[in-house]
Amino acid sequence: MAQQQKISLPAKLINGGIAGMVGVTCVFPIDLAKTRLQNQRSGQQLYKNMMDCLIKTVKSEGYFGMYRGAAVNLTLVTPEKAIKLAANDFFRHQLSRDGGKLTVIKEMLAGCCAGMCQVIITTPMEMLKIQLQDAGRLAAQQRMVPSVVTTLKMGGTSAVLSRSYNTNPAPQVMRVSATQITRELLRTKGVTGLYRGLGATLMRDIPFSVVYFPLFAHLHQLGQRSSEDPSVPFYWSFMSGCLAGSIAAVTVSPCDVVKTRLQSLKKGANEETYNGVVDCVRKILRKEGPGAFLKGASCRALVIAPLFGIAQVVYFVGVGEFLLGYTPYNIYSA
């Protein structure tokens, strides 16, 4: 038993890291579309939907344009997912030490604590990723905005409004790296610059974890073969993670929109700046209406569902335990 406790934490960290990297690689283009859809304002819409965004991104930036910001995400998603999943297990264990069954309230509390722990990594990761993901949208917006020149016909009775399009070379997507952004933020604003939007990140990640972890636990439990054999097929872990993840993602989508807007450092033409969460919510409601809070909701569900489905398969199958030589690897049961 001592050996199990000693090895279990490193195994959980390995599971979280592998799950995060595999999941992000699969769904990152959809996440990029989500960020760009959330950041575009009403009346300045460059993209109609997710597919339109991805097609235009490939045309203007190439195939790898869909993976702008993926490097920073792959680098930081390992500790982020590892902290999130391991923290939830830790707090569930602590809250059930009396030997009783975990109530829904305790499960939600464990999820809440896990969500609070992960923002240490999530906030700077999202901050850097959003700048890189949104650079292409800003460049595309500059290409599409014409300069409007009003000229008066000499001797005429009416003014003629003519549109004069800039004939200069179209702005290219700035190739700014995460390292450059980090250095600039640290130089100008210190460490706090990397944690811009921390309140909005907490506002998103805590409710997400409160919804996701108890919901997953109950869905996962439904797949048990019997009370004597509590093992669950790997595909059931995947489906449970997908369903719980998509429901939790849509639930907190308004918070994700606010977080994305607050963490975007560069703004396009005529785009609002915000002074905190309350100011952001107020301006979005006034200028874009309640529907703006659901921008990118379907994209976010499509990102989170497979991401957490993959995560839970890796986690419950026990890839980390297998790599550490602790338990035999069995893909048919977790």
CSV table of N, CA and C in Angstrom, one decimal, residues 128-250:
chain,number,residue,atom,x,y,z
A,128,LEU,N,-0.8,33.9,-23.5
A,128,LEU,CA,0.1,33.8,-24.6
A,128,LEU,C,-0.6,33.2,-25.8
A,129,LYS,N,-1.3,32.1,-25.6
A,129,LYS,CA,-2.0,31.4,-26.7
A,129,LYS,C,-2.9,32.3,-27.5
A,130,ILE,N,-3.7,33.1,-26.8
A,130,ILE,CA,-4.7,34.0,-27.4
A,130,ILE,C,-4.0,35.0,-28.3
A,131,GLN,N,-2.9,35.6,-27.9
A,131,GLN,CA,-2.2,36.6,-28.7
A,131,GLN,C,-1.8,36.0,-30.0
A,132,LEU,N,-1.2,34.8,-30.0
A,132,LEU,CA,-0.8,34.1,-31.2
A,132,LEU,C,-1.9,33.7,-32.1
A,133,GLN,N,-3.0,33.2,-31.5
A,133,GLN,CA,-4.1,32.7,-32.2
A,133,GLN,C,-4.8,33.9,-32.9
A,134,ASP,N,-4.9,35.0,-32.3
A,134,ASP,CA,-5.7,36.1,-32.8
A,134,ASP,C,-5.0,37.0,-33.8
A,135,ALA,N,-3.6,36.8,-33.9
A,135,ALA,CA,-2.8,37.7,-34.8
A,135,ALA,C,-3.3,37.6,-36.3
A,136,GLY,N,-3.7,36.4,-36.7
A,136,GLY,CA,-4.2,36.2,-38.1
A,136,GLY,C,-5.5,37.0,-38.3
A,137,ARG,N,-6.4,37.0,-37.3
A,137,ARG,CA,-7.7,37.7,-37.5
A,137,ARG,C,-7.4,39.2,-37.6
A,138,LEU,N,-6.5,39.7,-36.8
A,138,LEU,CA,-6.2,41.2,-36.8
A,138,LEU,C,-5.6,41.6,-38.2
A,139,ALA,N,-4.7,40.7,-38.7
A,139,ALA,CA,-4.1,41.0,-40.0
A,139,ALA,C,-5.2,40.9,-41.1
A,140,ALA,N,-6.1,40.0,-41.0
A,140,ALA,CA,-7.2,39.8,-42.0
A,140,ALA,C,-8.1,41.0,-42.0
A,141,GLN,N,-8.4,41.5,-40.8
A,141,GLN,CA,-9.3,42.7,-40.6
A,141,GLN,C,-8.6,43.9,-41.3
A,142,GLN,N,-7.3,44.1,-41.1
A,142,GLN,CA,-6.6,45.2,-41.7
A,142,GLN,C,-6.7,45.1,-43.3
A,143,ARG,N,-6.7,44.0,-43.8
A,143,ARG,CA,-6.7,43.8,-45.3
A,143,ARG,C,-8.1,44.2,-45.8
A,144,MET,N,-9.2,43.9,-45.0
A,144,MET,CA,-10.5,44.1,-45.5
A,144,MET,C,-11.1,45.5,-45.2
A,145,VAL,N,-10.5,46.3,-44.3
A,145,VAL,CA,-11.0,47.6,-44.0
A,145,VAL,C,-10.6,48.6,-45.0
A,146,PRO,N,-11.5,49.1,-45.8
A,146,PRO,CA,-11.1,50.1,-46.8
A,146,PRO,C,-11.0,51.5,-46.2
A,147,SER,N,-10.3,52.4,-46.8
A,147,SER,CA,-10.3,53.8,-46.3
A,147,SER,C,-11.3,54.5,-47.1
A,148,VAL,N,-12.2,55.2,-46.4
A,148,VAL,CA,-13.3,55.9,-47.1
A,148,VAL,C,-12.9,57.4,-47.2
A,149,VAL,N,-13.0,57.8,-48.5
A,149,VAL,CA,-12.6,59.2,-48.8
A,149,VAL,C,-13.8,59.9,-49.4
A,150,THR,N,-14.2,61.0,-48.8
A,150,THR,CA,-15.3,61.8,-49.3
A,150,THR,C,-14.7,62.9,-50.2
A,151,THR,N,-15.2,62.9,-51.4
A,151,THR,CA,-14.8,63.9,-52.4
A,151,THR,C,-16.0,64.7,-52.9
A,152,LEU,N,-15.8,66.0,-53.1
A,152,LEU,CA,-16.9,66.8,-53.6
A,152,LEU,C,-16.7,67.1,-55.1
A,153,LYS,N,-17.7,66.8,-55.9
A,153,LYS,CA,-17.6,67.1,-57.3
A,153,LYS,C,-17.7,68.7,-57.5
A,154,MET,N,-16.7,69.2,-58.1
A,154,MET,CA,-16.6,70.6,-58.2
A,154,MET,C,-17.7,71.1,-59.1
A,155,GLY,N,-18.5,72.1,-58.7
A,155,GLY,CA,-19.6,72.6,-59.5
A,155,GLY,C,-20.8,71.8,-59.4
A,156,GLY,N,-20.8,70.7,-58.6
A,156,GLY,CA,-22.0,69.8,-58.5
A,156,GLY,C,-22.8,70.2,-57.3
A,157,THR,N,-24.0,69.6,-57.2
A,157,THR,CA,-24.9,70.0,-56.1
A,157,THR,C,-24.9,68.9,-55.0
A,158,SER,N,-24.2,67.8,-55.3
A,158,SER,CA,-24.2,66.7,-54.3
A,158,SER,C,-22.8,66.2,-54.1
A,159,ALA,N,-22.7,65.6,-52.9
A,159,ALA,CA,-21.4,65.0,-52.6
A,159,ALA,C,-21.4,63.6,-53.0
A,160,VAL,N,-20.3,63.2,-53.5
A,160,VAL,CA,-20.1,61.8,-53.9
A,160,VAL,C,-19.2,61.1,-52.9
A,161,LEU,N,-19.7,60.0,-52.4
A,161,LEU,CA,-18.8,59.2,-51.4
A,161,LEU,C,-18.2,58.1,-52.2
A,162,SER,N,-16.9,58.2,-52.3
A,162,SER,CA,-16.1,57.2,-53.1
A,162,SER,C,-15.3,56.4,-52.1
A,163,ARG,N,-15.1,55.1,-52.4
A,163,ARG,CA,-14.3,54.2,-51.5
A,163,ARG,C,-13.0,54.0,-52.2
A,164,SER,N,-12.0,54.5,-51.4
A,164,SER,CA,-10.6,54.3,-52.0
A,164,SER,C,-9.9,53.2,-51.2
A,165,TYR,N,-9.6,52.2,-52.0
A,165,TYR,CA,-8.9,51.0,-51.3
A,165,TYR,C,-7.4,51.2,-51.3
A,166,ASN,N,-6.8,50.8,-50.2
A,166,ASN,CA,-5.4,50.9,-50.1
A,166,ASN,C,-4.7,49.9,-51.1
A,167,THR,N,-3.8,50.5,-51.9
A,167,THR,CA,-3.1,49.6,-52.9
A,167,THR,C,-1.8,49.1,-52.4
A,168,ASN,N,-1.4,49.5,-51.1
A,168,ASN,CA,-0.2,49.0,-50.5
A,168,ASN,C,-0.3,47.5,-50.3
A,169,PRO,N,0.9,46.8,-50.2
A,169,PRO,CA,0.8,45.4,-49.9
A,169,PRO,C,0.0,45.0,-48.7
A,170,ALA,N,-0.7,43.9,-48.8
A,170,ALA,CA,-1.6,43.5,-47.7
A,170,ALA,C,-0.8,43.2,-46.4
A,171,PRO,N,-1.2,43.6,-45.3
A,171,PRO,CA,-0.5,43.4,-44.0
A,171,PRO,C,-0.3,41.9,-43.8
A,172,GLN,N,0.8,41.5,-43.5
A,172,GLN,CA,1.1,40.1,-43.2
A,172,GLN,C,0.9,39.8,-41.7
A,173,VAL,N,0.6,38.5,-41.4
A,173,VAL,CA,0.5,38.1,-40.0
A,173,VAL,C,1.9,38.2,-39.3
A,174,MET,N,1.9,39.0,-38.3
A,174,MET,CA,3.2,39.2,-37.6
A,174,MET,C,3.6,37.9,-36.9
A,175,ARG,N,4.9,37.6,-37.2
A,175,ARG,CA,5.4,36.3,-36.6
A,175,ARG,C,6.0,36.6,-35.3
A,176,VAL,N,5.2,36.7,-34.3
A,176,VAL,CA,5.6,37.0,-32.9
A,176,VAL,C,5.6,35.7,-32.1
A,177,SER,N,6.7,35.5,-31.4
A,177,SER,CA,6.7,34.2,-30.7
A,177,SER,C,6.2,34.4,-29.2
A,178,ALA,N,5.9,33.3,-28.6
A,178,ALA,CA,5.5,33.4,-27.2
A,178,ALA,C,6.6,33.9,-26.3
A,179,THR,N,7.9,33.6,-26.6
A,179,THR,CA,9.0,34.1,-25.9
A,179,THR,C,9.0,35.7,-25.9
A,180,GLN,N,8.8,36.2,-27.1
A,180,GLN,CA,8.8,37.7,-27.3
A,180,GLN,C,7.7,38.3,-26.5
A,181,ILE,N,6.5,37.7,-26.6
A,181,ILE,CA,5.4,38.3,-25.8
A,181,ILE,C,5.7,38.2,-24.3
A,182,THR,N,6.2,37.1,-23.9
A,182,THR,CA,6.5,37.0,-22.4
A,182,THR,C,7.5,38.0,-22.0
A,183,ARG,N,8.6,38.2,-22.7
A,183,ARG,CA,9.6,39.2,-22.4
A,183,ARG,C,9.1,40.6,-22.3
A,184,GLU,N,8.2,40.9,-23.3
A,184,GLU,CA,7.6,42.3,-23.3
A,184,GLU,C,6.7,42.5,-22.1
A,185,LEU,N,5.9,41.5,-21.8
A,185,LEU,CA,5.0,41.6,-20.7
A,185,LEU,C,5.8,41.7,-19.4
A,186,LEU,N,6.8,40.9,-19.2
A,186,LEU,CA,7.6,41.0,-18.0
A,186,LEU,C,8.3,42.3,-17.9
A,187,ARG,N,8.8,42.8,-19.0
A,187,ARG,CA,9.5,44.1,-19.0
A,187,ARG,C,8.6,45.3,-18.7
A,188,THR,N,7.4,45.3,-19.2
A,188,THR,CA,6.5,46.4,-19.0
A,188,THR,C,5.6,46.3,-17.8
A,189,LYS,N,5.1,45.1,-17.5
A,189,LYS,CA,4.1,44.9,-16.4
A,189,LYS,C,4.5,44.0,-15.3
A,190,GLY,N,5.7,43.3,-15.5
A,190,GLY,CA,6.1,42.4,-14.5
A,190,GLY,C,5.3,41.1,-14.6
A,191,VAL,N,5.4,40.2,-13.6
A,191,VAL,CA,4.8,38.9,-13.6
A,191,VAL,C,3.2,39.1,-13.7
A,192,THR,N,2.7,40.2,-13.1
A,192,THR,CA,1.2,40.4,-13.2
A,192,THR,C,0.7,40.5,-14.6
A,193,GLY,N,1.6,40.9,-15.5
A,193,GLY,CA,1.2,41.0,-16.9
A,193,GLY,C,0.8,39.6,-17.5
A,194,LEU,N,1.4,38.6,-17.0
A,194,LEU,CA,1.1,37.2,-17.5
A,194,LEU,C,-0.2,36.7,-16.9
A,195,TYR,N,-0.6,37.4,-15.8
A,195,TYR,CA,-1.8,36.9,-15.1
A,195,TYR,C,-3.0,37.9,-15.4
A,196,ARG,N,-2.9,38.6,-16.5
A,196,ARG,CA,-4.1,39.5,-16.8
A,196,ARG,C,-5.3,38.6,-17.1
A,197,GLY,N,-6.4,38.9,-16.6
A,197,GLY,CA,-7.6,38.1,-16.8
A,197,GLY,C,-7.7,36.9,-15.8
A,198,LEU,N,-6.9,37.0,-14.7
A,198,LEU,CA,-7.0,35.9,-13.7
A,198,LEU,C,-8.4,35.8,-13.1
A,199,GLY,N,-9.0,36.9,-12.8
A,199,GLY,CA,-10.4,36.8,-12.3
A,199,GLY,C,-11.3,36.1,-13.2
A,200,ALA,N,-11.3,36.5,-14.5
A,200,ALA,CA,-12.1,35.8,-15.5
A,200,ALA,C,-11.8,34.4,-15.7
A,201,THR,N,-10.5,34.0,-15.6
A,201,THR,CA,-10.1,32.6,-15.7
A,201,THR,C,-10.7,31.8,-14.5
A,202,LEU,N,-10.6,32.3,-13.3
A,202,LEU,CA,-11.2,31.7,-12.2
A,202,LEU,C,-12.7,31.5,-12.3
A,203,MET,N,-13.3,32.6,-12.9
A,203,MET,CA,-14.7,32.6,-13.1
A,203,MET,C,-15.2,31.5,-14.1
A,204,ARG,N,-14.3,31.2,-15.0
A,204,ARG,CA,-14.6,30.1,-16.0
A,204,ARG,C,-14.2,28.7,-15.4
A,205,ASP,N,-13.0,28.6,-14.9
A,205,ASP,CA,-12.5,27.3,-14.6
A,205,ASP,C,-13.1,26.6,-13.3
A,206,ILE,N,-13.4,27.5,-12.3
A,206,ILE,CA,-14.0,26.9,-11.1
A,206,ILE,C,-15.4,26.3,-11.4
A,207,PRO,N,-16.3,27.1,-12.1
A,207,PRO,CA,-17.6,26.5,-12.4
A,207,PRO,C,-17.5,25.3,-13.3
A,208,PHE,N,-16.5,25.4,-14.3
A,208,PHE,CA,-16.3,24.2,-15.2
A,208,PHE,C,-16.0,23.0,-14.4
A,209,SER,N,-15.0,23.1,-13.5
A,209,SER,CA,-14.6,21.9,-12.7
A,209,SER,C,-15.8,21.4,-11.8
A,210,VAL,N,-16.5,22.4,-11.2
A,210,VAL,CA,-17.7,22.0,-10.4
A,210,VAL,C,-18.7,21.2,-11.1
A,211,VAL,N,-18.9,21.6,-12.4
A,211,VAL,CA,-19.9,20.8,-13.2
A,211,VAL,C,-19.3,19.5,-13.7
A,212,TYR,N,-18.0,19.6,-14.3
A,212,TYR,CA,-17.5,18.5,-15.0
A,212,TYR,C,-17.2,17.3,-14.1
A,213,PHE,N,-16.4,17.4,-13.1
A,213,PHE,CA,-16.0,16.3,-12.3
A,213,PHE,C,-17.1,15.5,-11.7
A,214,PRO,N,-18.1,16.1,-11.0
A,214,PRO,CA,-19.2,15.2,-10.5
A,214,PRO,C,-20.0,14.6,-11.6
A,215,LEU,N,-20.2,15.3,-12.7
A,215,LEU,CA,-21.0,14.8,-13.8
A,215,LEU,C,-20.2,13.6,-14.4
A,216,PHE,N,-18.9,13.7,-14.6
A,216,PHE,CA,-18.2,12.6,-15.2
A,216,PHE,C,-18.2,11.4,-14.2
A,217,ALA,N,-18.0,11.7,-12.9
A,217,ALA,CA,-17.9,10.6,-12.0
A,217,ALA,C,-19.2,9.7,-12.0
A,218,HIS,N,-20.4,10.4,-12.1
A,218,HIS,CA,-21.7,9.7,-12.1
A,218,HIS,C,-21.9,9.0,-13.5
A,219,LEU,N,-21.5,9.7,-14.6
A,219,LEU,CA,-21.7,9.0,-15.9
A,219,LEU,C,-20.7,7.8,-16.0
A,220,HIS,N,-19.5,7.9,-15.5
A,220,HIS,CA,-18.6,6.9,-15.5
A,220,HIS,C,-19.0,5.7,-14.7
A,221,GLN,N,-19.7,6.0,-13.6
A,221,GLN,CA,-20.2,4.9,-12.7
A,221,GLN,C,-21.2,4.1,-13.3
A,222,LEU,N,-22.0,4.7,-14.3
A,222,LEU,CA,-23.0,4.0,-15.0
A,222,LEU,C,-22.5,2.9,-15.9
A,223,GLY,N,-21.2,2.9,-16.2
A,223,GLY,CA,-20.6,1.9,-17.1
A,223,GLY,C,-20.0,0.7,-16.3
A,224,GLN,N,-20.1,0.7,-15.0
A,224,GLN,CA,-19.6,-0.4,-14.3
A,224,GLN,C,-20.3,-1.7,-14.6
A,225,ARG,N,-19.6,-2.8,-14.7
A,225,ARG,CA,-20.2,-4.0,-15.1
A,225,ARG,C,-21.1,-4.6,-14.0
A,226,SER,N,-20.7,-4.5,-12.8
A,226,SER,CA,-21.5,-4.9,-11.7
A,226,SER,C,-20.9,-4.4,-10.4
A,227,SER,N,-21.6,-4.5,-9.3
A,227,SER,CA,-21.1,-4.0,-8.0
A,227,SER,C,-19.8,-4.8,-7.6
A,228,GLU,N,-19.8,-6.1,-8.0
A,228,GLU,CA,-18.6,-6.9,-7.7
A,228,GLU,C,-17.4,-6.6,-8.6
A,229,ASP,N,-17.7,-6.2,-9.8
A,229,ASP,CA,-16.7,-5.8,-10.8
A,229,ASP,C,-16.8,-4.4,-11.2
A,230,PRO,N,-16.1,-3.5,-10.5
A,230,PRO,CA,-16.3,-2.0,-10.8
A,230,PRO,C,-15.6,-1.5,-12.0
A,231,SER,N,-14.9,-2.4,-12.8
A,231,SER,CA,-14.1,-1.9,-13.9
A,231,SER,C,-15.1,-1.4,-15.0
A,232,VAL,N,-14.6,-0.5,-15.8
A,232,VAL,CA,-15.3,0.2,-16.8
A,232,VAL,C,-14.6,0.1,-18.2
A,233,PRO,N,-15.3,-0.2,-19.3
A,233,PRO,CA,-14.6,-0.3,-20.6
A,233,PRO,C,-14.0,1.1,-20.9
A,234,PHE,N,-12.9,1.0,-21.7
A,234,PHE,CA,-12.2,2.3,-22.0
A,234,PHE,C,-13.1,3.2,-22.8
A,235,TYR,N,-13.9,2.6,-23.7
A,235,TYR,CA,-14.8,3.5,-24.5
A,235,TYR,C,-15.8,4.2,-23.7
A,236,TRP,N,-16.2,3.6,-22.6
A,236,TRP,CA,-17.2,4.3,-21.7
A,236,TRP,C,-16.6,5.5,-21.0
A,237,SER,N,-15.3,5.3,-20.6
A,237,SER,CA,-14.6,6.4,-20.1
A,237,SER,C,-14.5,7.6,-21.1
A,238,PHE,N,-14.2,7.2,-22.3
A,238,PHE,CA,-14.1,8.2,-23.4
A,238,PHE,C,-15.4,9.0,-23.6
A,239,MET,N,-16.5,8.2,-23.7
A,239,MET,CA,-17.9,8.8,-23.9
A,239,MET,C,-18.3,9.7,-22.7
A,240,SER,N,-18.0,9.2,-21.5
A,240,SER,CA,-18.3,10.0,-20.3
A,240,SER,C,-17.6,11.3,-20.2
A,241,GLY,N,-16.3,11.2,-20.6
A,241,GLY,CA,-15.5,12.5,-20.6
A,241,GLY,C,-15.9,13.4,-21.7
A,242,CYS,N,-16.3,12.9,-22.8
A,242,CYS,CA,-16.8,13.8,-23.9
A,242,CYS,C,-18.1,14.5,-23.5
A,243,LEU,N,-19.1,13.7,-23.0
A,243,LEU,CA,-20.4,14.3,-22.7
A,243,LEU,C,-20.3,15.3,-21.5
A,244,ALA,N,-19.6,14.9,-20.5
A,244,ALA,CA,-19.4,15.8,-19.3
A,244,ALA,C,-18.7,17.0,-19.7
A,245,GLY,N,-17.6,16.9,-20.5
A,245,GLY,CA,-16.8,18.0,-21.0
A,245,GLY,C,-17.6,19.0,-21.8
A,246,SER,N,-18.4,18.5,-22.8
A,246,SER,CA,-19.2,19.4,-23.7
A,246,SER,C,-20.3,20.1,-22.9
A,247,ILE,N,-20.9,19.5,-21.9
A,247,ILE,CA,-22.0,20.1,-21.1
A,247,ILE,C,-21.3,21.2,-20.3
A,248,ALA,N,-20.2,20.9,-19.6
A,248,ALA,CA,-19.5,21.9,-18.8
A,248,ALA,C,-19.0,23.1,-19.6
A,249,ALA,N,-18.5,22.8,-20.8
A,249,ALA,CA,-18.0,23.8,-21.7
A,249,ALA,C,-19.0,24.8,-22.1
A,250,VAL,N,-20.2,24.3,-22.5
A,250,VAL,CA,-21.2,25.2,-22.9
A,250,VAL,C,-21.8,26.0,-21.8
